[in-house]
Short mmCIF file of C-alpha atoms and ligand atoms in Angstrom, two decimals:
data_model
loop_
_atom_site.label_atom_id
_atom_site.label_comp_id
_atom_site.label_asym_id
_atom_site.label_seq_id
_atom_site.Cartn_x
_atom_site.Cartn_y
_atom_site.Cartn_z
CA MET E 1221 -62.24 -7.35 35.67
CA ASN E 1222 -59.75 -6.00 33.19
CA PRO E 1223 -57.94 -9.08 31.81
CA GLU E 1224 -55.10 -6.88 30.53
CA GLN E 1225 -54.05 -6.26 34.13
CA ARG E 1226 -53.70 -9.99 34.77
CA PHE E 1227 -51.22 -10.73 31.98
CA SER E 1228 -47.49 -10.99 32.62
CA GLU E 1229 -45.25 -8.52 30.78
CA ARG E 1230 -44.23 -11.41 28.52
CA ALA E 1231 -47.81 -12.31 27.60
CA LYS E 1232 -48.71 -8.66 26.95
CA GLY E 1233 -46.19 -8.50 24.17
CA ARG E 1234 -47.93 -11.33 22.32
CA GLU E 1235 -51.19 -9.76 21.21
CA GLY E 1236 -52.76 -10.75 17.86
CA SER E 1237 -50.85 -9.38 14.92
CA GLU E 1238 -51.58 -8.27 11.38
CA ILE E 1239 -49.64 -11.33 10.24
CA ARG E 1240 -51.91 -13.66 12.16
CA ARG E 1241 -54.94 -11.98 10.62
CA LEU E 1242 -53.54 -12.54 7.13
CA PHE E 1243 -52.77 -16.17 7.99
CA LYS E 1244 -56.40 -16.68 9.00
CA MET E 1245 -57.58 -15.20 5.71
CA SER E 1246 -55.43 -17.76 3.90
CA MET E 1247 -57.17 -20.69 5.64
CA LYS E 1248 -60.53 -20.35 3.87
CA PRO E 1249 -61.95 -23.59 2.46
CA GLY E 1250 -61.47 -24.39 -1.21
CA ILE E 1251 -58.32 -22.35 -1.48
CA ILE E 1252 -55.17 -23.55 -3.25
CA SER E 1253 -52.77 -23.18 -0.38
CA PHE E 1254 -49.09 -22.58 -0.88
CA ALA E 1255 -49.10 -20.99 2.56
CA GLY E 1256 -48.61 -23.80 5.08
CA GLY E 1257 -45.66 -26.08 5.73
CA MET E 1258 -47.81 -29.13 6.26
CA PRO E 1259 -46.54 -32.40 4.79
CA ASP E 1260 -48.70 -34.30 2.30
CA PRO E 1261 -51.27 -36.13 4.49
CA GLY E 1262 -51.46 -38.95 1.95
CA SER E 1263 -47.82 -39.74 2.69
CA PHE E 1264 -48.25 -40.51 6.38
CA PRO E 1265 -47.27 -44.10 7.27
CA SER E 1266 -50.62 -44.72 8.97
CA LYS E 1267 -50.91 -48.45 8.30
CA LYS E 1268 -47.46 -49.38 9.54
CA ALA E 1269 -47.84 -46.99 12.50
CA ALA E 1270 -51.07 -48.74 13.53
CA GLU E 1271 -49.38 -52.15 13.31
CA VAL E 1272 -46.35 -51.26 15.43
CA ARG E 1273 -48.45 -49.39 17.96
CA GLU E 1274 -50.78 -52.33 18.39
CA ALA E 1275 -47.96 -54.78 18.78
CA GLY E 1276 -46.28 -52.43 21.28
CA LEU E 1277 -49.43 -52.11 23.38
CA ARG E 1278 -49.98 -55.86 23.38
CA GLU E 1279 -46.43 -56.72 24.37
CA ARG E 1280 -45.39 -53.77 26.60
CA GLY E 1281 -48.61 -51.91 27.43
CA GLU E 1282 -47.70 -51.58 31.13
CA ILE E 1283 -44.57 -49.61 30.13
CA LEU E 1284 -45.92 -47.65 27.19
CA LEU E 1285 -48.93 -46.30 29.10
CA GLN E 1286 -46.83 -45.33 32.15
CA TYR E 1287 -44.78 -42.12 32.69
CA GLY E 1288 -41.44 -42.44 30.93
CA ALA E 1289 -37.93 -41.00 31.27
CA ALA E 1290 -37.84 -37.18 31.03
CA ARG E 1291 -34.87 -37.42 28.68
CA GLY E 1292 -36.75 -39.69 26.27
CA ASP E 1293 -36.88 -43.40 25.56
CA ASP E 1294 -33.44 -45.06 25.41
CA ARG E 1295 -34.36 -46.91 22.25
CA LEU E 1296 -35.51 -43.77 20.47
CA ILE E 1297 -32.34 -41.97 21.57
CA GLU E 1298 -30.40 -44.84 19.96
CA VAL E 1299 -32.38 -44.32 16.74
CA VAL E 1300 -31.52 -40.61 16.85
CA LEU E 1301 -27.83 -41.30 17.52
CA GLU E 1302 -27.67 -43.69 14.59
CA ARG E 1303 -29.31 -41.16 12.27
CA MET E 1304 -26.92 -38.47 13.51
CA GLN E 1305 -23.92 -40.74 12.97
CA GLN E 1306 -24.98 -41.12 9.35
CA LYS E 1307 -24.89 -37.32 9.15
CA GLY E 1308 -21.32 -37.31 10.48
CA VAL E 1309 -22.16 -36.40 14.09
CA GLU E 1310 -20.61 -38.56 16.83
CA ALA E 1311 -22.48 -38.25 20.11
CA GLY E 1312 -23.65 -40.32 23.08
CA PRO E 1313 -26.99 -40.79 24.85
CA ARG E 1314 -26.24 -37.99 27.32
CA ASN E 1315 -26.03 -35.52 24.44
CA VAL E 1316 -29.65 -36.05 23.36
CA LEU E 1317 -33.02 -34.88 24.65
CA ILE E 1318 -36.21 -36.00 22.94
CA THR E 1319 -38.43 -32.94 22.51
CA SER E 1320 -41.99 -32.19 21.48
CA GLY E 1321 -40.90 -31.32 17.93
CA ALA E 1322 -38.08 -28.97 16.95
CA GLN E 1323 -40.37 -26.14 18.07
CA GLN E 1324 -39.86 -27.14 21.70
CA GLY E 1325 -36.11 -27.18 21.05
CA LEU E 1326 -36.38 -23.55 19.92
CA ASP E 1327 -38.37 -22.65 23.01
CA LEU E 1328 -35.76 -24.36 25.22
CA CYS E 1329 -32.94 -22.42 23.53
CA GLY E 1330 -34.77 -19.18 24.30
CA LYS E 1331 -35.49 -20.27 27.86
CA ILE E 1332 -32.03 -21.60 28.74
CA PHE E 1333 -29.78 -19.11 26.95
CA SER E 1334 -31.55 -15.79 26.80
CA ASP E 1335 -32.56 -13.11 29.31
CA PRO E 1336 -34.90 -10.22 28.45
CA GLY E 1337 -33.02 -7.71 26.30
CA ASP E 1338 -30.33 -10.18 25.19
CA VAL E 1339 -29.41 -10.02 21.52
CA LEU E 1340 -29.98 -13.12 19.39
CA LEU E 1341 -28.90 -13.25 15.75
CA VAL E 1342 -31.30 -14.70 13.20
CA GLU E 1343 -31.20 -15.11 9.46
CA SER E 1344 -33.24 -12.62 7.48
CA PRO E 1345 -35.65 -14.07 6.46
CA THR E 1346 -36.04 -16.79 9.12
CA PHE E 1347 -38.59 -19.33 10.46
CA ILE E 1348 -41.68 -17.61 11.95
CA GLY E 1349 -41.89 -20.16 14.79
CA ALA E 1350 -38.38 -19.23 15.91
CA LEU E 1351 -39.15 -15.50 15.87
CA GLY E 1352 -42.18 -16.20 18.05
CA ALA E 1353 -40.31 -18.50 20.44
CA PHE E 1354 -37.40 -16.08 20.94
CA ARG E 1355 -39.66 -13.02 21.23
CA ASN E 1356 -41.48 -14.85 24.01
CA TYR E 1357 -38.30 -14.52 26.07
CA ARG E 1358 -38.19 -10.84 25.18
CA ALA E 1359 -34.92 -11.15 23.30
CA GLU E 1360 -33.81 -8.46 20.87
CA LEU E 1361 -33.58 -10.10 17.45
CA ALA E 1362 -30.99 -8.90 14.96
CA GLY E 1363 -31.43 -10.11 11.37
CA VAL E 1364 -28.51 -11.00 9.10
CA PRO E 1365 -29.30 -11.07 5.37
CA MET E 1366 -29.11 -14.22 3.27
CA GLU E 1367 -27.20 -14.83 0.04
CA ALA E 1368 -27.67 -17.60 -2.52
CA ASP E 1369 -25.20 -19.80 -0.56
CA GLY E 1370 -26.45 -19.04 2.94
CA ILE E 1371 -26.09 -16.35 5.56
CA HIS E 1372 -24.08 -13.26 4.49
CA LEU E 1373 -20.89 -13.69 6.54
CA GLU E 1374 -19.48 -10.22 5.92
CA ARG E 1375 -22.74 -8.64 7.08
CA LEU E 1376 -22.70 -10.98 10.07
CA LYS E 1377 -19.21 -9.79 11.00
CA GLY E 1378 -20.37 -6.19 10.51
CA SER E 1379 -23.24 -6.75 12.96
CA LEU E 1380 -20.95 -8.46 15.45
CA GLU E 1381 -18.49 -5.55 15.32
CA ALA E 1382 -21.29 -2.99 15.72
CA LEU E 1383 -22.65 -4.93 18.70
CA ARG E 1384 -19.15 -5.22 20.18
CA ASP E 1385 -18.79 -1.43 19.97
CA ARG E 1386 -21.91 -1.21 22.12
CA GLY E 1387 -20.45 -3.77 24.55
CA ILE E 1388 -22.97 -6.42 23.46
CA ALA E 1389 -22.20 -10.10 22.81
CA PRO E 1390 -25.07 -12.02 21.21
CA LYS E 1391 -26.03 -15.21 23.01
CA PHE E 1392 -26.52 -17.31 19.90
CA LEU E 1393 -27.09 -17.29 16.19
CA TYR E 1394 -30.03 -19.29 14.88
CA THR E 1395 -29.51 -20.84 11.45
CA MET E 1396 -31.11 -23.39 9.12
CA PRO E 1397 -28.27 -24.48 6.82
CA ASN E 1398 -30.34 -26.98 4.81
CA PHE E 1399 -33.29 -25.91 2.63
CA GLN E 1400 -34.00 -22.95 4.83
CA ASN E 1401 -37.55 -22.11 5.82
CA PRO E 1402 -38.65 -19.81 4.16
CA SER E 1403 -36.04 -19.22 1.43
CA GLY E 1404 -35.20 -22.79 0.40
CA ILE E 1405 -31.52 -21.78 0.45
CA THR E 1406 -28.75 -24.22 1.44
CA MET E 1407 -25.56 -22.98 3.07
CA SER E 1408 -22.36 -23.93 1.24
CA ARG E 1409 -19.88 -26.22 2.98
CA GLU E 1410 -17.26 -23.49 3.00
CA LYS E 1411 -19.66 -21.11 4.74
CA ARG E 1412 -20.52 -23.72 7.38
CA ARG E 1413 -16.83 -23.99 8.24
CA ARG E 1414 -16.30 -20.23 8.26
CA LEU E 1415 -19.42 -19.63 10.33
CA LEU E 1416 -18.03 -21.91 13.05
CA GLU E 1417 -14.74 -20.00 12.96
CA ILE E 1418 -16.62 -16.72 13.40
CA ALA E 1419 -18.59 -18.21 16.30
CA GLU E 1420 -15.26 -19.16 17.93
CA ALA E 1421 -13.73 -15.74 17.28
CA TYR E 1422 -16.73 -13.79 18.65
CA ASP E 1423 -17.69 -16.42 21.21
CA PHE E 1424 -21.36 -17.11 20.54
CA LEU E 1425 -23.34 -20.35 20.26
CA ILE E 1426 -24.97 -21.65 17.10
CA VAL E 1427 -28.49 -23.09 17.19
CA GLU E 1428 -28.71 -25.27 14.10
CA ASP E 1429 -32.27 -26.16 13.03
CA ASP E 1430 -32.12 -29.08 10.64
CA ALA E 1431 -35.80 -29.95 10.22
CA TYR E 1432 -35.55 -30.66 6.48
CA SER E 1433 -32.14 -32.22 5.71
CA ASP E 1434 -33.49 -35.71 5.00
CA LEU E 1435 -35.66 -34.28 2.25
CA TRP E 1436 -32.84 -33.59 -0.20
CA LEU E 1437 -34.28 -33.81 -3.70
CA GLU E 1438 -31.02 -33.78 -5.64
CA GLY E 1439 -27.38 -34.46 -4.85
CA SER E 1440 -26.89 -36.70 -1.82
CA ALA E 1441 -26.88 -36.82 1.96
CA GLU E 1442 -23.22 -35.72 1.85
CA ASP E 1443 -24.27 -32.26 0.62
CA VAL E 1444 -26.39 -31.60 3.68
CA ARG E 1445 -23.96 -32.60 6.45
CA PRO E 1446 -24.85 -30.42 9.43
CA ILE E 1447 -22.62 -27.74 10.94
CA LYS E 1448 -22.70 -29.93 14.05
CA ALA E 1449 -20.55 -32.47 12.18
CA LEU E 1450 -17.74 -29.87 12.06
CA ASP E 1451 -18.16 -28.74 15.67
CA THR E 1452 -15.27 -29.89 17.86
CA ASN E 1453 -15.90 -27.40 20.65
CA GLY E 1454 -19.54 -27.92 21.67
CA ARG E 1455 -20.62 -24.59 20.13
CA VAL E 1456 -23.56 -26.02 18.18
CA ILE E 1457 -26.92 -27.05 19.59
CA TYR E 1458 -28.55 -29.17 16.92
CA LEU E 1459 -32.34 -29.43 16.60
CA GLY E 1460 -33.90 -32.30 14.67
CA SER E 1461 -37.49 -33.30 13.93
CA PHE E 1462 -39.57 -36.32 12.96
CA SER E 1463 -42.33 -34.00 11.71
CA LYS E 1464 -41.33 -33.94 8.06
CA ILE E 1465 -40.13 -37.54 7.78
CA VAL E 1466 -42.83 -39.33 9.84
CA SER E 1467 -45.62 -36.86 10.65
CA PRO E 1468 -46.01 -33.58 12.54
CA GLY E 1469 -48.91 -34.92 14.62
CA ILE E 1470 -46.63 -37.24 16.59
CA ARG E 1471 -44.82 -34.15 17.99
CA LEU E 1472 -41.34 -35.67 18.26
CA GLY E 1473 -37.98 -34.07 17.68
CA TRP E 1474 -34.65 -33.86 19.47
CA ALA E 1475 -31.99 -31.51 20.73
CA LEU E 1476 -28.36 -32.62 20.58
CA GLY E 1477 -25.46 -30.81 22.21
CA ARG E 1478 -23.03 -30.65 25.12
CA GLU E 1479 -24.10 -32.73 28.12
CA ASP E 1480 -24.27 -29.73 30.44
CA PHE E 1481 -26.56 -27.88 28.01
CA ILE E 1482 -28.76 -30.91 27.49
CA ASP E 1483 -29.02 -31.46 31.27
CA ARG E 1484 -30.42 -27.93 31.61
CA PHE E 1485 -32.77 -28.48 28.68
CA GLU E 1486 -34.02 -31.67 30.33
CA MET E 1487 -34.76 -29.97 33.65
CA ALA E 1488 -36.66 -27.18 31.90
CA LYS E 1489 -38.60 -29.56 29.69
CA GLN E 1490 -39.56 -31.74 32.64
CA MET E 1491 -41.32 -28.74 34.20
CA MET E 1492 -43.23 -28.15 30.96
CA ASP E 1493 -44.53 -31.58 30.00
CA VAL E 1494 -42.88 -34.21 32.29
CA CYS E 1495 -41.78 -36.60 29.54
CA PRO E 1496 -42.38 -37.36 25.89
CA SER E 1497 -45.13 -39.93 25.29
CA PRO E 1498 -43.67 -43.46 25.69
CA LEU E 1499 -46.34 -44.84 23.35
CA ILE E 1500 -45.57 -42.46 20.51
CA GLN E 1501 -41.81 -42.86 20.96
CA ALA E 1502 -42.15 -46.64 20.79
CA MET E 1503 -44.16 -46.23 17.61
CA VAL E 1504 -41.32 -44.28 15.97
CA VAL E 1505 -38.79 -46.88 17.15
CA GLY E 1506 -41.01 -49.51 15.49
CA LEU E 1507 -41.16 -47.48 12.28
CA SER E 1508 -37.37 -47.21 12.27
CA GLU E 1509 -36.83 -50.98 12.33
CA ASP E 1510 -35.88 -53.09 9.29
CA GLY E 1511 -35.17 -50.06 7.11
CA PHE E 1512 -38.86 -49.04 6.94
CA LEU E 1513 -38.22 -45.38 7.77
CA GLU E 1514 -35.40 -45.10 5.22
CA ARG E 1515 -37.61 -46.54 2.48
CA HIS E 1516 -40.41 -44.23 3.55
CA ILE E 1517 -38.12 -41.18 3.34
CA ALA E 1518 -36.98 -42.26 -0.13
CA GLU E 1519 -40.66 -42.32 -1.17
CA LEU E 1520 -41.21 -38.86 0.30
CA ARG E 1521 -38.29 -37.56 -1.75
CA GLY E 1522 -40.02 -38.85 -4.88
CA ILE E 1523 -43.31 -37.12 -3.99
CA TYR E 1524 -41.74 -33.78 -3.11
CA ARG E 1525 -39.29 -33.85 -6.03
CA SER E 1526 -42.10 -33.99 -8.57
CA ARG E 1527 -44.05 -31.28 -6.73
CA ARG E 1528 -41.01 -29.02 -6.57
CA ASP E 1529 -40.36 -29.61 -10.27
CA ALA E 1530 -44.01 -28.87 -11.10
CA MET E 1531 -43.82 -25.60 -9.18
CA LEU E 1532 -40.54 -24.51 -10.77
CA THR E 1533 -41.86 -25.32 -14.26
CA ALA E 1534 -45.09 -23.41 -13.59
CA LEU E 1535 -43.18 -20.40 -12.23
CA MET E 1536 -41.11 -20.29 -15.42
CA ARG E 1537 -44.27 -20.44 -17.44
CA TYR E 1538 -46.56 -18.04 -15.62
CA MET E 1539 -44.50 -15.45 -13.76
CA PRO E 1540 -44.25 -12.02 -15.38
CA ASP E 1541 -40.83 -10.49 -16.11
CA GLY E 1542 -39.09 -8.98 -13.13
CA VAL E 1543 -40.23 -11.69 -10.69
CA PHE E 1544 -37.47 -13.90 -9.25
CA TRP E 1545 -37.52 -17.06 -7.16
CA THR E 1546 -35.14 -19.52 -5.50
CA LYS E 1547 -34.56 -23.05 -6.80
CA PRO E 1548 -34.33 -25.20 -3.68
CA LYS E 1549 -32.50 -28.51 -3.74
CA GLY E 1550 -34.77 -29.89 -1.03
CA GLY E 1551 -37.25 -29.10 1.73
CA PHE E 1552 -40.67 -27.55 1.14
CA TYR E 1553 -40.26 -23.91 0.14
CA ILE E 1554 -39.63 -21.45 -2.69
CA TRP E 1555 -39.02 -17.77 -2.01
CA VAL E 1556 -40.39 -15.27 -4.48
CA THR E 1557 -39.14 -11.70 -4.94
CA LEU E 1558 -41.43 -9.23 -6.72
CA PRO E 1559 -40.11 -6.18 -8.57
CA GLU E 1560 -38.79 -3.50 -6.18
CA GLY E 1561 -41.60 -1.30 -4.87
CA MET E 1562 -44.29 -3.99 -5.26
CA ASP E 1563 -46.07 -5.02 -2.09
CA ALA E 1564 -46.80 -8.69 -1.36
CA VAL E 1565 -49.08 -7.63 1.52
CA ALA E 1566 -51.31 -5.58 -0.82
CA LEU E 1567 -51.18 -8.38 -3.39
CA LEU E 1568 -52.45 -11.05 -0.98
CA PRO E 1569 -56.17 -10.09 -1.04
CA LYS E 1570 -55.98 -10.14 -4.87
CA ALA E 1571 -54.43 -13.62 -4.79
CA LEU E 1572 -57.07 -14.75 -2.28
CA GLU E 1573 -59.80 -13.50 -4.62
CA LYS E 1574 -58.39 -15.99 -7.11
CA ASN E 1575 -58.38 -18.61 -4.35
CA VAL E 1576 -54.64 -18.98 -3.98
CA ALA E 1577 -52.62 -18.25 -0.85
CA TYR E 1578 -49.00 -17.62 0.13
CA VAL E 1579 -47.25 -16.23 3.21
CA ILE E 1580 -46.08 -12.62 3.04
CA GLY E 1581 -42.29 -12.25 3.31
CA MET E 1582 -42.58 -9.59 5.99
CA ALA E 1583 -43.66 -12.27 8.47
CA PHE E 1584 -40.24 -13.92 8.26
CA HIS E 1585 -38.18 -10.81 8.96
CA ALA E 1586 -37.33 -9.75 12.52
CA ASP E 1587 -37.54 -6.09 11.36
CA LYS E 1588 -40.70 -6.61 9.21
CA SER E 1589 -38.80 -5.77 6.02
CA GLY E 1590 -39.12 -7.80 2.81
CA ARG E 1591 -42.45 -6.31 1.70
CA ASN E 1592 -41.83 -7.33 -1.92
CA THR E 1593 -41.27 -11.01 -1.04
CA PHE E 1594 -43.38 -14.05 -0.21
CA ARG E 1595 -43.04 -17.77 0.47
CA ILE E 1596 -44.79 -20.55 -1.41
CA SER E 1597 -44.63 -24.21 -0.42
CA PHE E 1598 -44.87 -27.16 -2.76
CA CYS E 1599 -45.42 -29.77 -0.01
CA HIS E 1600 -49.19 -29.84 0.25
CA GLU E 1601 -50.84 -29.65 -3.19
CA THR E 1602 -50.63 -32.09 -6.10
CA GLU E 1603 -48.80 -31.26 -9.35
CA GLU E 1604 -51.99 -30.31 -11.24
CA ILE E 1605 -53.18 -28.03 -8.46
CA ILE E 1606 -49.72 -26.50 -8.16
CA GLU E 1607 -49.75 -25.60 -11.86
CA GLU E 1608 -53.23 -24.05 -11.60
CA GLY E 1609 -52.33 -22.14 -8.41
CA ILE E 1610 -49.16 -20.68 -9.91
CA ARG E 1611 -51.10 -19.71 -13.04
CA ARG E 1612 -53.58 -17.74 -10.92
CA LEU E 1613 -50.77 -16.20 -8.90
CA GLY E 1614 -48.99 -15.12 -12.08
CA GLU E 1615 -52.23 -13.55 -13.25
CA ALA E 1616 -52.69 -11.65 -9.96
CA ILE E 1617 -49.11 -10.33 -10.13
CA ALA E 1618 -49.44 -9.34 -13.79
CA GLU E 1619 -52.65 -7.43 -13.00
CA ALA E 1620 -50.94 -5.67 -10.08
CA ILE E 1621 -47.98 -4.70 -12.29
CA ARG E 1622 -50.39 -3.24 -14.88
C1 PLP J 755 -37.32 -24.75 10.19
C2 PLP J 755 -38.33 -25.34 11.09
N1 PLP J 755 -38.00 -25.59 12.35
C3 PLP J 755 -38.86 -26.15 13.21
C4 PLP J 755 -40.14 -26.45 12.82
C5 PLP J 755 -41.07 -27.02 13.83
O1 PLP J 755 -41.25 -28.35 13.58
P1 PLP J 755 -41.75 -29.40 14.64
O2 PLP J 755 -43.00 -29.94 14.10
O3 PLP J 755 -40.63 -30.40 14.71
O4 PLP J 755 -41.93 -28.71 15.95
C6 PLP J 755 -40.54 -26.22 11.50
C7 PLP J 755 -41.91 -26.53 11.08
O5 PLP J 755 -42.38 -26.19 10.03
C8 PLP J 755 -39.60 -25.65 10.62
O6 PLP J 755 -39.92 -25.36 9.35
#
């Protein structure tokens, strides 16, 4: 039997890539990894989670071990609505769907809004998981470059005009306004407002992925108000996640938007995995009570702030001239740009020889550009290890320049 003949057209397009091979190389044991986006495992609220889960099972086991509502647990939806209200977003229970992480929200956006060949706009660079999810629906992805204050609006308008000349209207634009993965860039308030105006003028939707906004490391929550808070016309589908503020292993996030969109999302999700786990949802409700989650997030900010600072200090100290990097105000990531003509793909084996790993920038670009860039994350290693890893990386780059 030839398995190739069995695959759907969609599955055929998803064969193993060079990028996946490089990822695998970066997973070897003993390596200092700046590659992943995994939160610090020591920060997980395991003890409290065990307590609330136990109490839940004792008191409501017959409900928590049963199938639940496809839309998600009413009490968790209330928690989400309260958190969203604090971010300036007014919504009701019918506007929310609990998802299996923000990743499922991305998949649902691809599934519900895009047909094969449709054009979707993405930031360049953008989140690898979104590229994968949208490619799965065989969308054509058009990248719009980033500036220090977010997506380049003039270039966006240029792309929209060029598409209009070809009779094409993109279905949506996917953006991460806060502490973007991979660049660490935050979109200015002015740009958020203007982006919405452009979406109105050219009539496309905005998918806003806000996985990191609670992890602001300077300023305040006011600085990271989502685009959704400005949206009076139902143009924005907001995706949130508990992965970075509770833990990724619980697989909980949410999509928030117009009722008619969320109804469609719910129907599609029900066919994928029936309902989110009632037990895990109840656990997160328990963790949200009495201000525990807020205190926990404040602690996380402390951990990630000192790691970010350690990484920025080490970069200053060890990077050769001609290397530039972003200075994120939150989230997990720093984006490094090597001198023009240098190749982060060719550099990776040299970095791995020194037991330090990053993710090549090319992986984050829809058009595979960005060969002289890479992403490093400060979320996973301690300050001392970060300093040592950046020292080795600086050495590898200096040797490559020579
Ligand atoms: C920007 C962004 N969106 C979505 C996700 C997926 O997160 P989740 O665990 O909520 O599915 C991630 C994970 O790293 C992310 O960085």
